[in-house]
mmCIF file with all atom_site columns, C-alpha atoms in Angstrom:
data_model
loop_
_atom_site.group_PDB
_atom_site.id
_atom_site.type_symbol
_atom_site.label_atom_id
_atom_site.label_alt_id
_atom_site.label_comp_id
_atom_site.label_asym_id
_atom_site.label_entity_id
_atom_site.label_seq_id
_atom_site.pdbx_PDB_ins_code
_atom_site.Cartn_x
_atom_site.Cartn_y
_atom_site.Cartn_z
_atom_site.occupancy
_atom_site.B_iso_or_equiv
_atom_site.pdbx_formal_charge
_atom_site.auth_seq_id
_atom_site.auth_comp_id
_atom_site.auth_asym_id
_atom_site.auth_atom_id
_atom_site.pdbx_PDB_model_num
ATOM 1   C CA . MET W 1 1   ? 54.071 10.486 37.104 1.00 62.00 ? 244 MET W CA 1
ATOM 2   C CA . LEU W 1 2   ? 56.826 7.945  37.649 1.00 74.00 ? 245 LEU W CA 1
ATOM 3   C CA . THR W 1 3   ? 57.994 5.012  35.577 1.00 79.00 ? 246 THR W CA 1
ATOM 4   C CA . ARG W 1 4   ? 57.594 1.541  37.032 1.00 81.00 ? 247 ARG W CA 1
ATOM 5   C CA . LYS W 1 5   ? 61.297 1.326  37.896 1.00 85.00 ? 248 LYS W CA 1
ATOM 6   C CA . GLN W 1 6   ? 61.322 4.796  39.472 1.00 85.00 ? 249 GLN W CA 1
ATOM 7   C CA . LEU W 1 7   ? 58.339 3.887  41.630 1.00 86.00 ? 250 LEU W CA 1
ATOM 8   C CA . GLU W 1 8   ? 59.830 0.530  42.612 1.00 87.00 ? 251 GLU W CA 1
ATOM 9   C CA . LEU W 1 9   ? 63.071 2.199  43.682 1.00 89.00 ? 252 LEU W CA 1
ATOM 10  C CA . LEU W 1 10  ? 61.254 4.915  45.626 1.00 89.00 ? 253 LEU W CA 1
ATOM 11  C CA . MET W 1 11  ? 59.180 2.367  47.526 1.00 90.00 ? 254 MET W CA 1
ATOM 12  C CA . PHE W 1 12  ? 62.199 0.119  48.145 1.00 90.00 ? 255 PHE W CA 1
ATOM 13  C CA . ILE W 1 13  ? 64.137 3.041  49.654 1.00 89.00 ? 256 ILE W CA 1
ATOM 14  C CA . ASN W 1 14  ? 61.093 4.071  51.691 1.00 89.00 ? 257 ASN W CA 1
ATOM 15  C CA . GLU W 1 15  ? 60.543 0.566  53.082 1.00 88.00 ? 258 GLU W CA 1
ATOM 16  C CA . ARG W 1 16  ? 64.227 0.138  53.944 1.00 86.00 ? 259 ARG W CA 1
ATOM 17  C CA . LEU W 1 17  ? 64.272 3.465  55.788 1.00 85.00 ? 260 LEU W CA 1
ATOM 18  C CA . LYS W 1 18  ? 61.159 2.434  57.737 1.00 86.00 ? 261 LYS W CA 1
ATOM 19  C CA . GLU W 1 19  ? 62.666 -0.930 58.656 1.00 84.00 ? 262 GLU W CA 1
ATOM 20  C CA . SER W 1 20  ? 66.215 0.052  59.614 1.00 81.00 ? 263 SER W CA 1
ATOM 21  C CA . GLY W 1 21  ? 66.539 3.817  59.368 1.00 80.00 ? 264 GLY W CA 1
ATOM 22  C CA . VAL W 1 22  ? 69.400 3.316  56.868 1.00 82.00 ? 265 VAL W CA 1
ATOM 23  C CA . PRO W 1 23  ? 68.942 3.666  53.101 1.00 84.00 ? 266 PRO W CA 1
ATOM 24  C CA . PRO W 1 24  ? 69.996 0.744  50.900 1.00 85.00 ? 267 PRO W CA 1
ATOM 25  C CA . SER W 1 25  ? 73.327 0.695  49.099 1.00 85.00 ? 268 SER W CA 1
ATOM 26  C CA . PHE W 1 26  ? 73.577 0.997  45.320 1.00 84.00 ? 269 PHE W CA 1
ATOM 27  C CA . ASP W 1 27  ? 74.331 -2.742 45.140 1.00 84.00 ? 270 ASP W CA 1
ATOM 28  C CA . GLU W 1 28  ? 71.208 -3.542 47.148 1.00 87.00 ? 271 GLU W CA 1
ATOM 29  C CA . MET W 1 29  ? 69.100 -1.274 44.948 1.00 89.00 ? 272 MET W CA 1
ATOM 30  C CA . LYS W 1 30  ? 70.559 -2.811 41.797 1.00 87.00 ? 273 LYS W CA 1
ATOM 31  C CA . GLU W 1 31  ? 69.767 -6.320 43.041 1.00 87.00 ? 274 GLU W CA 1
ATOM 32  C CA . ALA W 1 32  ? 66.261 -5.388 44.216 1.00 88.00 ? 275 ALA W CA 1
ATOM 33  C CA . LEU W 1 33  ? 65.340 -3.865 40.841 1.00 87.00 ? 276 LEU W CA 1
ATOM 34  C CA . ASP W 1 34  ? 67.182 -6.546 38.843 1.00 85.00 ? 277 ASP W CA 1
ATOM 35  C CA . LEU W 1 35  ? 69.280 -3.999 36.937 1.00 84.00 ? 278 LEU W CA 1
ATOM 36  C CA . ALA W 1 36  ? 72.526 -4.840 35.180 1.00 81.00 ? 279 ALA W CA 1
ATOM 37  C CA . SER W 1 37  ? 74.572 -1.864 36.400 1.00 78.00 ? 280 SER W CA 1
ATOM 38  C CA . LYS W 1 38  ? 74.758 0.839  39.031 1.00 78.00 ? 281 LYS W CA 1
ATOM 39  C CA . SER W 1 39  ? 74.479 3.501  36.323 1.00 79.00 ? 282 SER W CA 1
ATOM 40  C CA . GLY W 1 40  ? 70.815 2.603  35.959 1.00 82.00 ? 283 GLY W CA 1
ATOM 41  C CA . ILE W 1 41  ? 70.303 3.178  39.688 1.00 84.00 ? 284 ILE W CA 1
ATOM 42  C CA . HIS W 1 42  ? 72.129 6.496  39.466 1.00 82.00 ? 285 HIS W CA 1
ATOM 43  C CA . ARG W 1 43  ? 69.805 7.599  36.661 1.00 82.00 ? 286 ARG W CA 1
ATOM 44  C CA . LEU W 1 44  ? 66.715 6.592  38.657 1.00 85.00 ? 287 LEU W CA 1
ATOM 45  C CA . ILE W 1 45  ? 67.935 8.427  41.763 1.00 83.00 ? 288 ILE W CA 1
ATOM 46  C CA . MET W 1 46  ? 68.598 11.567 39.718 1.00 82.00 ? 289 MET W CA 1
ATOM 47  C CA . ALA W 1 47  ? 65.074 11.367 38.310 1.00 81.00 ? 290 ALA W CA 1
ATOM 48  C CA . LEU W 1 48  ? 63.508 10.933 41.753 1.00 84.00 ? 291 LEU W CA 1
ATOM 49  C CA . GLU W 1 49  ? 65.577 13.749 43.229 1.00 81.00 ? 292 GLU W CA 1
ATOM 50  C CA . GLU W 1 50  ? 64.852 16.216 40.450 1.00 78.00 ? 293 GLU W CA 1
ATOM 51  C CA . ARG W 1 51  ? 61.133 15.451 40.683 1.00 79.00 ? 294 ARG W CA 1
ATOM 52  C CA . GLY W 1 52  ? 61.190 16.098 44.422 1.00 83.00 ? 295 GLY W CA 1
ATOM 53  C CA . PHE W 1 53  ? 60.508 12.588 45.733 1.00 86.00 ? 296 PHE W CA 1
ATOM 54  C CA . ILE W 1 54  ? 63.844 12.081 47.476 1.00 86.00 ? 297 ILE W CA 1
ATOM 55  C CA . ARG W 1 55  ? 66.665 14.251 48.774 1.00 83.00 ? 298 ARG W CA 1
ATOM 56  C CA . ARG W 1 56  ? 70.361 13.408 49.008 1.00 78.00 ? 299 ARG W CA 1
ATOM 57  C CA . LEU W 1 57  ? 71.828 14.734 52.236 1.00 72.00 ? 300 LEU W CA 1
ATOM 58  C CA . PRO W 1 58  ? 75.242 16.429 51.819 1.00 65.00 ? 301 PRO W CA 1
ATOM 59  C CA . ASN W 1 59  ? 78.478 15.107 53.299 1.00 53.00 ? 302 ASN W CA 1
ATOM 60  C CA . ARG W 1 60  ? 76.959 11.788 54.303 1.00 55.00 ? 303 ARG W CA 1
ATOM 61  C CA . ALA W 1 61  ? 77.495 8.480  52.547 1.00 54.00 ? 304 ALA W CA 1
ATOM 62  C CA . ARG W 1 62  ? 74.337 6.625  51.456 1.00 61.00 ? 305 ARG W CA 1
ATOM 63  C CA . ALA W 1 63  ? 72.269 9.497  52.882 1.00 76.00 ? 306 ALA W CA 1
ATOM 64  C CA . LEU W 1 64  ? 68.865 9.501  51.186 1.00 83.00 ? 307 LEU W CA 1
ATOM 65  C CA . GLU W 1 65  ? 65.629 10.934 52.507 1.00 85.00 ? 308 GLU W CA 1
ATOM 66  C CA . VAL W 1 66  ? 62.173 10.256 51.099 1.00 88.00 ? 309 VAL W CA 1
ATOM 67  C CA . VAL W 1 67  ? 60.453 13.628 50.808 1.00 88.00 ? 310 VAL W CA 1
ATOM 68  C CA . LYS W 1 68  ? 57.099 12.458 49.457 1.00 87.00 ? 311 LYS W CA 1
ATOM 69  C CA . LEU W 1 69  ? 55.302 9.580  47.813 1.00 85.00 ? 312 LEU W CA 1
ATOM 70  C CA . PRO W 1 70  ? 53.053 9.767  44.747 1.00 79.00 ? 313 PRO W CA 1
ATOM 71  C CA . ASP W 1 71  ? 49.567 11.049 45.529 1.00 69.00 ? 314 ASP W CA 1
ATOM 72  C CA . CYS W 1 72  ? 48.014 7.815  44.298 1.00 58.00 ? 315 CYS W CA 1
ATOM 73  C CA . LEU W 1 73  ? 49.843 5.740  46.898 1.00 57.00 ? 316 LEU W CA 1
ATOM 74  C CA . THR W 1 74  ? 49.696 5.374  50.633 1.00 45.00 ? 317 THR W CA 1
ATOM 75  C CA . PRO W 1 75  ? 53.046 4.872  52.415 1.00 45.00 ? 318 PRO W CA 1
ATOM 76  C CA . ASN W 1 76  ? 52.414 1.123  52.607 1.00 48.00 ? 319 ASN W CA 1
ATOM 77  C CA . ALA W 1 77  ? 51.228 0.610  49.053 1.00 45.00 ? 320 ALA W CA 1
ATOM 78  C CA . PRO W 1 78  ? 53.264 -2.034 47.234 1.00 43.00 ? 321 PRO W CA 1
ATOM 79  C CA . PRO W 1 79  ? 55.074 -0.886 44.104 1.00 42.00 ? 322 PRO W CA 1
ATOM 80  C CA . ARG W 1 80  ? 54.658 -4.120 42.182 1.00 40.00 ? 323 ARG W CA 1
ATOM 81  C CA . GLY W 1 81  ? 52.048 -4.111 39.495 1.00 37.00 ? 324 GLY W CA 1
ATOM 82  C CA . PHE W 1 82  ? 52.326 -0.388 38.802 1.00 34.00 ? 325 PHE W CA 1
ATOM 83  C CA . SER W 1 83  ? 52.158 0.244  35.085 1.00 34.00 ? 326 SER W CA 1
ATOM 84  C CA . PRO W 1 84  ? 52.544 3.781  33.726 1.00 33.00 ? 327 PRO W CA 1
ATOM 85  C CA . SER W 1 85  ? 50.244 4.741  30.910 1.00 31.00 ? 328 SER W CA 1
ATOM 86  C CA . VAL W 1 86  ? 51.820 5.174  27.513 1.00 34.00 ? 329 VAL W CA 1
ATOM 87  C CA . ILE W 1 87  ? 50.472 6.629  24.344 1.00 33.00 ? 330 ILE W CA 1
ATOM 88  C CA . GLN W 1 88  ? 48.512 4.359  22.080 1.00 34.00 ? 331 GLN W CA 1
ATOM 89  C CA . GLY W 1 89  ? 48.545 4.762  18.346 1.00 36.00 ? 332 GLY W CA 1
ATOM 90  C CA . SER W 1 90  ? 51.234 5.925  15.957 1.00 39.00 ? 333 SER W CA 1
ATOM 91  C CA . LEU W 1 91  ? 53.794 7.506  18.295 1.00 42.00 ? 334 LEU W CA 1
ATOM 92  C CA . GLY W 1 92  ? 56.852 5.271  18.354 1.00 43.00 ? 335 GLY W CA 1
ATOM 93  C CA . ARG W 1 93  ? 55.392 3.139  15.566 1.00 43.00 ? 336 ARG W CA 1
ATOM 94  C CA . PRO W 1 94  ? 55.626 3.350  11.776 1.00 44.00 ? 337 PRO W CA 1
ATOM 95  C CA . GLN W 1 95  ? 53.746 6.430  10.687 1.00 45.00 ? 338 GLN W CA 1
ATOM 96  C CA . HIS W 1 96  ? 50.897 6.309  8.226  1.00 47.00 ? 339 HIS W CA 1
ATOM 97  C CA . ALA W 1 97  ? 49.800 9.049  5.958  1.00 45.00 ? 340 ALA W CA 1
ATOM 98  C CA . PRO W 1 98  ? 48.299 11.882 8.022  1.00 47.00 ? 341 PRO W CA 1
ATOM 99  C CA . ALA W 1 99  ? 44.594 12.407 7.951  1.00 47.00 ? 342 ALA W CA 1
ATOM 100 C CA . PRO W 1 100 ? 43.369 15.259 5.733  1.00 48.00 ? 343 PRO W CA 1
ATOM 101 C CA . ARG W 1 101 ? 43.425 18.535 7.585  1.00 47.00 ? 344 ARG W CA 1
ATOM 102 C CA . PRO W 1 102 ? 40.140 20.402 7.886  1.00 46.00 ? 345 PRO W CA 1
ATOM 103 C CA . SER W 1 103 ? 39.750 23.498 5.807  1.00 44.00 ? 346 SER W CA 1
ATOM 104 C CA . ALA W 1 104 ? 38.360 26.842 6.883  1.00 41.00 ? 347 ALA W CA 1
ATOM 105 C CA . ASN W 1 105 ? 35.109 25.938 5.113  1.00 44.00 ? 348 ASN W CA 1
ATOM 106 C CA . ASP W 1 106 ? 34.493 22.787 7.142  1.00 46.00 ? 349 ASP W CA 1
ATOM 107 C CA . ASP W 1 107 ? 31.778 22.575 9.769  1.00 48.00 ? 350 ASP W CA 1
ATOM 108 C CA . ASN W 1 108 ? 34.307 22.961 12.579 1.00 51.00 ? 351 ASN W CA 1
ATOM 109 C CA . GLY W 1 109 ? 34.559 26.676 11.916 1.00 55.00 ? 352 GLY W CA 1
ATOM 110 C CA . GLY W 1 110 ? 38.012 26.635 10.354 1.00 71.00 ? 353 GLY W CA 1
ATOM 111 C CA . VAL W 1 111 ? 39.876 25.141 13.326 1.00 83.00 ? 354 VAL W CA 1
ATOM 112 C CA . VAL W 1 112 ? 41.993 21.988 13.515 1.00 86.00 ? 355 VAL W CA 1
ATOM 113 C CA . PRO W 1 113 ? 41.308 19.445 16.295 1.00 89.00 ? 356 PRO W CA 1
ATOM 114 C CA . VAL W 1 114 ? 44.564 18.504 18.037 1.00 89.00 ? 357 VAL W CA 1
ATOM 115 C CA . PRO W 1 115 ? 44.484 15.670 20.623 1.00 88.00 ? 358 PRO W CA 1
ATOM 116 C CA . VAL W 1 116 ? 46.017 16.350 24.034 1.00 87.00 ? 359 VAL W CA 1
ATOM 117 C CA . MET W 1 117 ? 47.989 13.231 24.952 1.00 82.00 ? 360 MET W CA 1
ATOM 118 C CA . GLY W 1 118 ? 48.900 13.901 28.586 1.00 78.00 ? 361 GLY W CA 1
ATOM 119 C CA . LYS W 1 119 ? 52.146 15.328 29.979 1.00 81.00 ? 362 LYS W CA 1
ATOM 120 C CA . ILE W 1 120 ? 55.736 15.569 28.795 1.00 83.00 ? 363 ILE W CA 1
ATOM 121 C CA . ALA W 1 121 ? 58.733 16.126 31.064 1.00 75.00 ? 364 ALA W CA 1
ATOM 122 C CA . ALA W 1 122 ? 60.868 19.223 30.623 1.00 71.00 ? 365 ALA W CA 1
ATOM 123 C CA . GLY W 1 123 ? 63.237 17.863 33.242 1.00 58.00 ? 366 GLY W CA 1
ATOM 124 C CA . VAL W 1 124 ? 64.630 14.374 33.463 1.00 52.00 ? 367 VAL W CA 1
ATOM 125 C CA . PRO W 1 125 ? 62.908 11.851 31.213 1.00 48.00 ? 368 PRO W CA 1
ATOM 126 C CA . ILE W 1 126 ? 59.745 10.349 32.609 1.00 44.00 ? 369 ILE W CA 1
ATOM 127 C CA . SER W 1 127 ? 57.212 7.945  31.240 1.00 45.00 ? 370 SER W CA 1
ATOM 128 C CA . ALA W 1 128 ? 54.842 10.774 30.541 1.00 44.00 ? 371 ALA W CA 1
ATOM 129 C CA . ILE W 1 129 ? 52.709 10.189 27.473 1.00 55.00 ? 372 ILE W CA 1
ATOM 130 C CA . GLU W 1 130 ? 49.198 9.005  28.234 1.00 53.00 ? 373 GLU W CA 1
ATOM 131 C CA . HIS W 1 131 ? 45.990 8.259  26.418 1.00 58.00 ? 374 HIS W CA 1
ATOM 132 C CA . GLN W 1 132 ? 44.222 11.139 24.745 1.00 62.00 ? 375 GLN W CA 1
ATOM 133 C CA . THR W 1 133 ? 42.594 13.261 27.434 1.00 68.00 ? 376 THR W CA 1
ATOM 134 C CA . ARG W 1 134 ? 40.858 15.964 25.419 1.00 81.00 ? 377 ARG W CA 1
ATOM 135 C CA . THR W 1 135 ? 41.090 17.928 22.176 1.00 88.00 ? 378 THR W CA 1
ATOM 136 C CA . LEU W 1 136 ? 42.304 21.436 21.438 1.00 88.00 ? 379 LEU W CA 1
ATOM 137 C CA . SER W 1 137 ? 40.821 23.453 18.591 1.00 88.00 ? 380 SER W CA 1
ATOM 138 C CA . LEU W 1 138 ? 43.647 25.415 16.971 1.00 87.00 ? 381 LEU W CA 1
ATOM 139 C CA . PRO W 1 139 ? 43.741 27.695 13.925 1.00 86.00 ? 382 PRO W CA 1
ATOM 140 C CA . PRO W 1 140 ? 45.394 26.091 10.875 1.00 83.00 ? 383 PRO W CA 1
ATOM 141 C CA . ASP W 1 141 ? 47.855 28.973 10.552 1.00 81.00 ? 384 ASP W CA 1
ATOM 142 C CA . MET W 1 142 ? 49.278 28.185 13.982 1.00 80.00 ? 385 MET W CA 1
ATOM 143 C CA . ILE W 1 143 ? 50.391 24.644 13.225 1.00 79.00 ? 386 ILE W CA 1
ATOM 144 C CA . GLY W 1 144 ? 50.829 24.315 9.449  1.00 81.00 ? 387 GLY W CA 1
ATOM 145 C CA . ASN W 1 145 ? 50.786 21.010 7.610  1.00 85.00 ? 388 ASN W CA 1
ATOM 146 C CA . GLY W 1 146 ? 51.201 17.556 9.075  1.00 88.00 ? 389 GLY W CA 1
ATOM 147 C CA . GLU W 1 147 ? 49.747 15.522 11.925 1.00 89.00 ? 390 GLU W CA 1
ATOM 148 C CA . HIS W 1 148 ? 49.886 17.069 15.387 1.00 91.00 ? 391 HIS W CA 1
ATOM 149 C CA . TYR W 1 149 ? 49.305 16.365 19.059 1.00 89.00 ? 392 TYR W CA 1
ATOM 150 C CA . ALA W 1 150 ? 49.686 18.386 22.245 1.00 90.00 ? 393 ALA W CA 1
ATOM 151 C CA . LEU W 1 151 ? 51.378 17.663 25.571 1.00 89.00 ? 394 LEU W CA 1
ATOM 152 C CA . GLU W 1 152 ? 51.319 19.554 28.857 1.00 88.00 ? 395 GLU W CA 1
ATOM 153 C CA . VAL W 1 153 ? 54.839 20.529 29.918 1.00 89.00 ? 396 VAL W CA 1
ATOM 154 C CA . GLU W 1 154 ? 55.955 19.413 33.368 1.00 86.00 ? 397 GLU W CA 1
ATOM 155 C CA . GLY W 1 155 ? 59.259 20.738 34.731 1.00 85.00 ? 398 GLY W CA 1
ATOM 156 C CA . ASP W 1 156 ? 61.560 23.711 34.273 1.00 88.00 ? 399 ASP W CA 1
ATOM 157 C CA . SER W 1 157 ? 64.540 22.460 32.270 1.00 88.00 ? 400 SER W CA 1
ATOM 158 C CA . MET W 1 158 ? 63.509 24.406 29.139 1.00 92.00 ? 401 MET W CA 1
ATOM 159 C CA . ILE W 1 159 ? 62.769 27.780 30.727 1.00 92.00 ? 402 ILE W CA 1
ATOM 160 C CA . ASP W 1 160 ? 65.608 29.555 28.890 1.00 92.00 ? 403 ASP W CA 1
ATOM 161 C CA . ALA W 1 161 ? 63.903 28.536 25.650 1.00 92.00 ? 404 ALA W CA 1
ATOM 162 C CA . GLY W 1 162 ? 60.689 30.175 26.874 1.00 93.00 ? 405 GLY W CA 1
ATOM 163 C CA . ILE W 1 163 ? 58.999 26.882 27.795 1.00 93.00 ? 406 ILE W CA 1
ATOM 164 C CA . PHE W 1 164 ? 57.511 26.833 31.296 1.00 92.00 ? 407 PHE W CA 1
ATOM 165 C CA . ASP W 1 165 ? 55.867 24.345 33.612 1.00 89.00 ? 408 ASP W CA 1
ATOM 166 C CA . GLY W 1 166 ? 52.175 24.103 32.695 1.00 90.00 ? 409 GLY W CA 1
ATOM 167 C CA . ASP W 1 167 ? 52.592 25.270 29.088 1.00 92.00 ? 410 ASP W CA 1
ATOM 168 C CA . MET W 1 168 ? 50.866 23.252 26.393 1.00 91.00 ? 411 MET W CA 1
ATOM 169 C CA . ALA W 1 169 ? 53.396 22.119 23.760 1.00 92.00 ? 412 ALA W CA 1
ATOM 170 C CA . VAL W 1 170 ? 52.044 21.605 20.241 1.00 92.00 ? 413 VAL W CA 1
ATOM 171 C CA . ILE W 1 171 ? 54.043 18.891 18.479 1.00 92.00 ? 414 ILE W CA 1
ATOM 172 C CA . ARG W 1 172 ? 54.199 17.974 14.797 1.00 92.00 ? 415 ARG W CA 1
ATOM 173 C CA . LYS W 1 173 ? 54.760 14.241 14.411 1.00 91.00 ? 416 LYS W CA 1
ATOM 174 C CA . SER W 1 174 ? 58.146 13.408 12.912 1.00 92.00 ? 417 SER W CA 1
ATOM 175 C CA . ASP W 1 175 ? 60.782 10.741 13.361 1.00 91.00 ? 418 ASP W CA 1
ATOM 176 C CA . THR W 1 176 ? 63.671 12.976 12.287 1.00 92.00 ? 419 THR W CA 1
ATOM 177 C CA . ALA W 1 177 ? 65.140 16.210 13.636 1.00 93.00 ? 420 ALA W CA 1
ATOM 178 C CA . ASN W 1 178 ? 67.710 18.813 12.680 1.00 93.00 ? 421 ASN W CA 1
ATOM 179 C CA . MET W 1 179 ? 70.433 20.112 14.965 1.00 93.00 ? 422 MET W CA 1
ATOM 180 C CA . GLY W 1 180 ? 68.911 22.511 17.481 1.00 93.00 ? 423 GLY W CA 1
ATOM 181 C CA . ASP W 1 181 ? 65.296 21.414 17.058 1.00 95.00 ? 424 ASP W CA 1
ATOM 182 C CA . ILE W 1 182 ? 63.253 21.075 20.245 1.00 95.00 ? 425 ILE W CA 1
ATOM 183 C CA . VAL W 1 183 ? 61.816 17.589 20.103 1.00 94.00 ? 426 VAL W CA 1
ATOM 184 C CA . VAL W 1 184 ? 59.838 14.975 21.948 1.00 92.00 ? 427 VAL W CA 1
ATOM 185 C CA . ALA W 1 185 ? 62.436 12.237 22.428 1.00 91.00 ? 428 ALA W CA 1
ATOM 186 C CA . LEU W 1 186 ? 61.643 8.688  23.499 1.00 87.00 ? 429 LEU W CA 1
ATOM 187 C CA . VAL W 1 187 ? 64.522 7.179  25.517 1.00 87.00 ? 430 VAL W CA 1
ATOM 188 C CA . ASP W 1 188 ? 64.888 3.406  25.747 1.00 83.00 ? 431 ASP W CA 1
ATOM 189 C CA . ASP W 1 189 ? 61.337 3.020  24.367 1.00 76.00 ? 432 ASP W CA 1
ATOM 190 C CA . GLU W 1 190 ? 59.792 3.984  27.712 1.00 74.00 ? 433 GLU W CA 1
ATOM 191 C CA . GLU W 1 191 ? 60.704 7.511  28.796 1.00 80.00 ? 434 GLU W CA 1
ATOM 192 C CA . ALA W 1 192 ? 59.673 10.689 27.031 1.00 83.00 ? 435 ALA W CA 1
ATOM 193 C CA . THR W 1 193 ? 61.198 14.142 27.416 1.00 88.00 ? 436 THR W CA 1
ATOM 194 C CA . LEU W 1 194 ? 61.143 17.548 25.735 1.00 92.00 ? 437 LEU W CA 1
ATOM 195 C CA . LYS W 1 195 ? 64.682 18.671 24.903 1.00 94.00 ? 438 LYS W CA 1
ATOM 196 C CA . ARG W 1 196 ? 66.836 20.337 22.271 1.00 95.00 ? 439 ARG W CA 1
ATOM 197 C CA . PHE W 1 197 ? 68.262 17.805 19.825 1.00 96.00 ? 440 PHE W CA 1
ATOM 198 C CA . ARG W 1 198 ? 72.023 17.715 19.195 1.00 94.00 ? 441 ARG W CA 1
ATOM 199 C CA . ARG W 1 199 ? 74.461 15.216 17.747 1.00 91.00 ? 442 ARG W CA 1
ATOM 200 C CA . LYS W 1 200 ? 77.770 14.478 19.458 1.00 85.00 ? 443 LYS W CA 1
ATOM 201 C CA . GLY W 1 201 ? 79.684 12.323 17.003 1.00 86.00 ? 444 GLY W CA 1
ATOM 202 C CA . ALA W 1 202 ? 77.737 9.094  16.720 1.00 89.00 ? 445 ALA W CA 1
ATOM 203 C CA . SER W 1 203 ? 75.769 9.858  19.894 1.00 94.00 ? 446 SER W CA 1
ATOM 204 C CA . ILE W 1 204 ? 72.639 11.930 20.485 1.00 95.00 ? 447 ILE W CA 1
ATOM 205 C CA . ALA W 1 205 ? 72.591 14.699 23.084 1.00 94.00 ? 448 ALA W CA 1
ATOM 206 C CA . LEU W 1 206 ? 69.341 15.871 24.679 1.00 93.00 ? 449 LEU W CA 1
ATOM 207 C CA . GLU W 1 207 ? 70.132 19.391 25.805 1.00 93.00 ? 450 GLU W CA 1
ATOM 208 C CA . ALA W 1 208 ? 68.265 21.320 28.481 1.00 91.00 ? 451 ALA W CA 1
ATOM 209 C CA . ALA W 1 209 ? 67.709 25.075 28.346 1.00 92.00 ? 452 ALA W CA 1
ATOM 210 C CA . ASN W 1 210 ? 68.399 25.583 32.032 1.00 90.00 ? 453 ASN W CA 1
ATOM 211 C CA . PRO W 1 211 ? 71.938 25.549 33.502 1.00 89.00 ? 454 PRO W CA 1
ATOM 212 C CA . ALA W 1 212 ? 70.663 23.577 36.494 1.00 87.00 ? 455 ALA W CA 1
ATOM 213 C CA . TYR W 1 213 ? 70.230 20.510 34.258 1.00 87.00 ? 456 TYR W CA 1
ATOM 214 C CA . GLU W 1 214 ? 72.991 18.563 32.555 1.00 88.00 ? 457 GLU W CA 1
ATOM 215 C CA . THR W 1 215 ? 72.975 17.558 28.902 1.00 90.00 ? 458 THR W CA 1
ATOM 216 C CA . ARG W 1 216 ? 72.175 13.876 28.613 1.00 90.00 ? 459 ARG W CA 1
ATOM 217 C CA . ILE W 1 217 ? 74.027 11.846 25.958 1.00 92.00 ? 460 ILE W CA 1
ATOM 218 C CA . PHE W 1 218 ? 72.789 8.526  24.607 1.00 93.00 ? 461 PHE W CA 1
ATOM 219 C CA . GLY W 1 219 ? 73.762 6.043  21.940 1.00 93.00 ? 462 GLY W CA 1
ATOM 220 C CA . PRO W 1 220 ? 71.801 6.512  18.699 1.00 89.00 ? 463 PRO W CA 1
ATOM 221 C CA . ASP W 1 221 ? 69.868 3.278  19.229 1.00 91.00 ? 464 ASP W CA 1
ATOM 222 C CA . ARG W 1 222 ? 68.494 4.518  22.574 1.00 91.00 ? 465 ARG W CA 1
ATOM 223 C CA . VAL W 1 223 ? 66.692 7.650  21.344 1.00 92.00 ? 466 VAL W CA 1
ATOM 224 C CA . ARG W 1 224 ? 63.802 7.981  18.918 1.00 90.00 ? 467 ARG W CA 1
ATOM 225 C CA . VAL W 1 225 ? 62.400 11.326 17.862 1.00 92.00 ? 468 VAL W CA 1
ATOM 226 C CA . GLN W 1 226 ? 58.614 11.461 18.202 1.00 89.00 ? 469 GLN W CA 1
ATOM 227 C CA . GLY W 1 227 ? 57.960 14.970 16.957 1.00 92.00 ? 470 GLY W CA 1
ATOM 228 C CA . LYS W 1 228 ? 59.090 18.598 16.812 1.00 94.00 ? 471 LYS W CA 1
ATOM 229 C CA . LEU W 1 229 ? 57.823 21.516 18.845 1.00 94.00 ? 472 LEU W CA 1
ATOM 230 C CA . VAL W 1 230 ? 55.874 23.910 16.600 1.00 91.00 ? 473 VAL W CA 1
ATOM 231 C CA . GLY W 1 231 ? 53.908 25.988 19.091 1.00 91.00 ? 474 GLY W CA 1
ATOM 232 C CA . LEU W 1 232 ? 53.138 26.793 22.721 1.00 91.00 ? 475 LEU W CA 1
ATOM 233 C CA . ILE W 1 233 ? 49.895 27.643 24.476 1.00 91.00 ? 476 ILE W CA 1
ATOM 234 C CA . ARG W 1 234 ? 50.074 29.361 27.855 1.00 87.00 ? 477 ARG W CA 1
ATOM 235 C CA . ARG W 1 235 ? 47.319 30.226 30.285 1.00 81.00 ? 478 ARG W CA 1
ATOM 236 C CA . TYR W 1 236 ? 47.507 33.317 32.448 1.00 76.00 ? 479 TYR W CA 1
#
């Protein structure tokens, strides 16, 4: 899943390559997407490259190749109007008191229903949180107190922490984190990612657990913690 801006950039590059065989410059991309700086374009290109949609060719200036388009689009589909799904409800909003947790004597057989809210990127941030898709039934001892949700992990940037592509991450809702916690972080109110939380002075660092990925550092007003990782479910 791509954010609106990522999709717009991908389609702009694809159309320019089809028209002229030459990819657009950073200035042209910045103007086409109405961004204030080239750093925003650089971040979008990194996201597209790491998710396998484009490839930068070595030793060639402005050398970009479109590897694939999203499955939901044909090559000629216009990017405008695309709107990624985002979570509805309390994530990213003031939290209310959690609902009472079922006890082992309840009719549900002693399990706790945990909503699955789509996918979360363990790579570069993506707009990845969707509407509730289904519900997991988990034992109370696995998750402890609090309000929880689950997200399917997409990407490999947390593999050294034992978190793999396709794992189901169980998250306890929280808007705070301690140094070293693995958290769901919301960047710029639109992109969600699963990373280790660090502080670098007044800034916040979102640290990968894979040397192939760089630590990303943001101002404190750009990152909001949405929850902490408390468990993993893996299918074999």
